[in-house]
XYZ file of C-alpha atoms in Angstrom:
291
model
C 82.878 -14.740 -55.044
C 79.495 -15.568 -53.453
C 76.474 -14.174 -55.290
C 74.344 -12.066 -52.954
C 71.220 -10.736 -54.717
C 69.751 -7.411 -53.693
C 66.851 -7.550 -51.232
C 64.371 -4.674 -50.974
C 62.896 -4.182 -47.508
C 59.705 -2.172 -47.027
C 58.605 -0.908 -43.614
C 55.190 0.791 -43.463
C 54.979 2.812 -40.248
C 51.895 4.118 -38.503
C 51.900 5.440 -34.920
C 54.566 3.105 -33.578
C 56.897 5.553 -31.877
C 57.415 3.047 -29.071
C 58.643 0.237 -31.323
C 60.104 1.747 -34.487
C 63.699 1.997 -33.225
C 63.796 -1.711 -32.395
C 62.235 -2.527 -35.755
C 64.739 -0.515 -37.790
C 67.776 -1.666 -35.809
C 66.802 -5.323 -36.259
C 66.926 -4.651 -40.009
C 70.063 -2.554 -40.366
C 72.000 -5.046 -38.212
C 71.154 -8.052 -40.390
C 74.009 -10.470 -41.107
C 73.041 -10.259 -44.780
C 74.199 -6.883 -46.022
C 73.094 -6.497 -49.637
C 69.750 -4.848 -49.059
C 67.995 -1.551 -49.590
C 65.518 -0.227 -47.057
C 62.599 2.104 -47.580
C 60.517 3.247 -44.614
C 57.175 4.877 -45.396
C 55.428 6.736 -42.604
C 51.751 6.656 -43.498
C 50.471 9.774 -41.772
C 51.466 8.988 -38.179
C 50.059 11.374 -35.596
C 52.546 10.435 -32.873
C 56.292 11.099 -32.740
C 57.166 8.430 -35.321
C 58.182 10.864 -38.132
C 60.633 12.695 -35.873
C 62.183 9.439 -34.674
C 62.413 8.136 -38.232
C 64.208 11.256 -39.444
C 66.864 10.754 -36.767
C 67.195 7.076 -37.649
C 67.458 7.959 -41.334
C 70.339 10.360 -40.612
C 72.129 7.588 -38.736
C 71.470 4.638 -41.060
C 70.953 6.333 -44.458
C 67.875 4.452 -45.621
C 65.156 5.822 -47.907
C 62.463 7.628 -45.920
C 59.063 8.791 -47.140
C 56.733 10.856 -44.961
C 53.250 10.972 -46.470
C 49.625 11.638 -45.670
C 47.659 8.543 -44.718
C 46.764 6.385 -47.747
C 46.343 3.011 -46.025
C 48.581 -0.018 -45.660
C 47.822 -1.638 -49.037
C 48.574 1.526 -51.025
C 51.705 2.059 -48.928
C 52.971 -1.475 -49.560
C 52.273 -1.131 -53.286
C 54.214 2.130 -53.341
C 57.172 0.398 -51.713
C 57.067 -2.621 -54.015
C 57.015 -0.409 -57.112
C 60.007 1.488 -55.716
C 61.953 -1.708 -54.999
C 64.951 -2.563 -57.149
C 65.835 -5.916 -55.586
C 65.414 -9.453 -56.869
C 63.552 -10.096 -53.632
C 61.085 -8.075 -51.565
C 60.245 -8.478 -47.897
C 58.041 -6.469 -45.537
C 58.211 -5.623 -41.840
C 55.461 -3.959 -39.803
C 56.792 -1.092 -37.720
C 55.944 -2.745 -34.392
C 57.585 -6.068 -35.344
C 61.257 -7.023 -35.579
C 63.530 -9.681 -37.055
C 66.062 -12.247 -35.965
C 69.397 -10.929 -37.209
C 69.897 -13.807 -39.675
C 66.404 -13.618 -41.204
C 67.573 -12.328 -44.573
C 70.489 -14.777 -44.724
C 68.198 -17.731 -44.168
C 65.534 -16.613 -46.608
C 67.898 -15.591 -49.396
C 69.693 -18.927 -49.093
C 66.397 -20.811 -49.186
C 65.059 -18.957 -52.211
C 68.300 -19.224 -54.151
C 68.194 -22.987 -53.621
C 64.482 -23.275 -54.450
C 63.910 -21.222 -57.611
C 60.388 -22.629 -58.148
C 59.059 -20.924 -55.030
C 57.782 -17.331 -55.418
C 57.765 -16.797 -51.632
C 58.815 -18.328 -48.349
C 58.132 -17.769 -44.654
C 59.260 -19.089 -41.280
C 58.262 -19.392 -37.651
C 57.456 -16.404 -35.459
C 57.649 -15.575 -31.767
C 54.671 -13.574 -30.519
C 55.466 -10.825 -28.012
C 53.403 -8.274 -26.101
C 53.892 -4.521 -25.814
C 56.560 -5.111 -23.154
C 58.557 -7.526 -25.357
C 57.500 -10.525 -23.264
C 57.004 -13.767 -25.169
C 53.375 -14.875 -25.323
C 53.680 -18.661 -25.139
C 50.103 -19.560 -26.048
C 49.980 -17.114 -28.966
C 53.387 -18.272 -30.208
C 52.227 -21.877 -30.223
C 49.025 -20.961 -32.077
C 50.892 -18.883 -34.682
C 53.163 -21.814 -35.602
C 50.618 -24.656 -35.651
C 50.209 -26.611 -38.914
C 52.757 -24.525 -40.834
C 54.051 -26.178 -43.988
C 55.219 -25.455 -47.493
C 54.346 -26.775 -50.926
C 50.957 -26.497 -52.597
C 48.961 -25.088 -49.696
C 46.122 -23.178 -51.382
C 43.480 -25.357 -49.689
C 45.086 -24.842 -46.269
C 45.261 -21.083 -46.791
C 41.660 -20.866 -48.026
C 40.373 -22.918 -45.082
C 42.722 -20.986 -42.754
C 44.174 -24.225 -41.449
C 47.155 -21.968 -40.945
C 48.106 -18.402 -41.747
C 51.734 -17.803 -42.750
C 53.401 -15.569 -40.148
C 54.066 -12.061 -41.418
C 57.716 -12.567 -42.332
C 57.017 -13.389 -45.987
C 59.879 -13.087 -48.446
C 58.927 -12.688 -52.132
C 60.515 -12.847 -55.543
C 59.676 -9.388 -56.786
C 58.507 -10.643 -60.165
C 55.610 -12.545 -58.584
C 53.795 -9.201 -58.266
C 54.002 -8.783 -62.050
C 52.070 -12.037 -62.334
C 49.462 -11.831 -59.542
C 49.179 -8.062 -59.171
C 49.592 -5.842 -56.134
C 47.733 -5.556 -52.853
C 44.133 -4.402 -53.243
C 43.323 -1.249 -51.236
C 39.690 -2.347 -50.930
C 40.665 -5.580 -49.144
C 41.238 -5.095 -45.425
C 43.083 -8.414 -44.902
C 45.624 -7.663 -47.602
C 48.025 -10.429 -46.525
C 45.317 -13.136 -46.723
C 44.363 -11.879 -50.183
C 47.966 -12.019 -51.413
C 48.592 -15.461 -49.919
C 45.589 -16.782 -51.808
C 46.659 -15.126 -55.046
C 50.115 -16.686 -54.893
C 49.267 -20.155 -53.566
C 46.444 -20.601 -56.069
C 49.040 -21.441 -58.714
C 52.366 -21.893 -56.936
C 53.988 -23.868 -54.138
C 55.537 -21.781 -51.378
C 58.476 -22.425 -49.085
C 58.487 -22.946 -45.328
C 61.627 -22.522 -43.211
C 61.123 -24.376 -39.933
C 63.109 -21.861 -37.898
C 62.244 -18.702 -35.979
C 62.753 -15.646 -38.178
C 60.843 -12.787 -36.569
C 58.900 -11.331 -33.658
C 55.217 -10.464 -34.069
C 53.649 -8.092 -31.588
C 50.184 -8.579 -30.066
C 49.550 -6.155 -27.168
C 47.892 -7.755 -24.155
C 44.975 -5.338 -24.388
C 44.312 -6.493 -27.968
C 43.981 -10.103 -26.811
C 41.145 -9.026 -24.557
C 39.254 -7.184 -27.290
C 36.219 -8.604 -29.017
C 37.204 -10.581 -32.143
C 37.382 -8.418 -35.225
C 34.228 -8.691 -37.352
C 35.834 -6.533 -40.028
C 38.679 -9.048 -40.339
C 36.312 -12.015 -40.622
C 34.142 -10.254 -43.203
C 37.262 -9.427 -45.202
C 38.261 -13.106 -45.079
C 34.824 -13.951 -46.495
C 35.266 -11.376 -49.243
C 38.580 -12.978 -50.234
C 37.137 -16.506 -50.128
C 34.281 -15.380 -52.375
C 36.765 -14.646 -55.155
C 37.122 -18.424 -55.466
C 33.510 -19.572 -55.810
C 34.556 -21.900 -58.612
C 37.135 -23.627 -56.415
C 36.531 -27.205 -55.291
C 37.344 -25.990 -51.764
C 34.835 -23.132 -51.698
C 31.944 -24.831 -49.871
C 34.249 -26.208 -47.218
C 35.897 -22.813 -46.773
C 32.516 -21.125 -46.243
C 31.539 -23.767 -43.710
C 34.832 -23.242 -41.870
C 34.278 -19.485 -41.920
C 30.919 -19.946 -40.204
C 32.464 -22.264 -37.620
C 35.113 -19.658 -36.776
C 32.310 -17.156 -36.204
C 30.665 -19.591 -33.783
C 33.923 -20.221 -31.911
C 35.041 -16.597 -31.791
C 31.772 -14.751 -31.111
C 29.779 -17.154 -28.931
C 30.577 -15.249 -25.728
C 29.721 -11.750 -26.939
C 26.205 -10.366 -26.479
C 26.260 -8.178 -29.568
C 27.346 -11.079 -31.801
C 25.139 -13.924 -30.561
C 23.156 -13.992 -33.810
C 26.363 -14.318 -35.861
C 27.609 -17.108 -33.581
C 24.253 -18.891 -33.679
C 24.230 -18.799 -37.463
C 27.700 -20.331 -37.490
C 26.603 -23.050 -35.079
C 23.596 -24.098 -37.187
C 25.855 -24.689 -40.183
C 28.184 -26.998 -38.265
C 26.043 -29.541 -36.423
C 28.348 -32.260 -37.747
C 30.865 -31.012 -35.152
C 28.307 -31.383 -32.345
C 30.320 -33.942 -30.391
C 33.656 -32.144 -30.577
C 35.152 -30.303 -27.617
C 35.337 -27.029 -29.548
C 31.640 -27.131 -30.422
C 30.633 -27.970 -26.837
C 32.828 -25.233 -25.379
C 31.385 -22.647 -27.787
C 27.839 -23.791 -27.053
C 28.389 -23.216 -23.331
C 29.663 -19.705 -24.103
C 26.694 -19.034 -26.358
C 24.285 -19.860 -23.517
C 26.119 -18.677 -20.423
C 28.628 -15.951 -21.366
C 27.319 -12.469 -22.246
C 30.297 -10.119 -22.510
């Protein structure tokens, strides 16, 4: 008889009444059946709790309705509740390919040295349309193995379909509520000492609303990245990571009036890239574009 270890699935929900049904149904209809599901509504102010109660009656998963405590505390609550050998997370506006669990369980069972694995993602907008450019960007440079340097330099960011051995959290700790980019923090914590697995197949859908693409880049996110990088000042990759962080500021903020100083500071620390297309393009934005 085939061994099928228990998988614990945690869905933190916040104000996603429009997407939560699709999210939950992509989970309960998985081809892999030995899982437990806990959905934690973190103080939604829309109709999400009502929808979730109806879904819970239909599909019999664990449901927690709580006051808002933030995503990191919510994820930690779910992980501590989990009884499975493996833990995986799904944002309430995302969804999964129906064989996601099958593929990841099979990979992890055949690669016991990996504490986590991830796979490719398709980026969609609020209307479920595939965003080709975003999908390409989300899957560039993905790889497995010892990738701490790549994570620290943000050469790539593992798509948010991570699948963990639960006991890795006993070793590296839980998500830190004071860190806004909790996934970047956890990726660094794990890859610092361990190789991770990459499944070169599409496993999930990640939602980026069109309106969000048009927003100014998120300074809070970039500052949180810096905070995480600063935990590793003794790393041989630290100086390069800081330089790369400044270059991202130059590339991302060059066209915004309120962030010209931040972009200029990033530019002055990367004159070695002066003759690259990216530097030239950002320089033109810095001078001519004032959004």
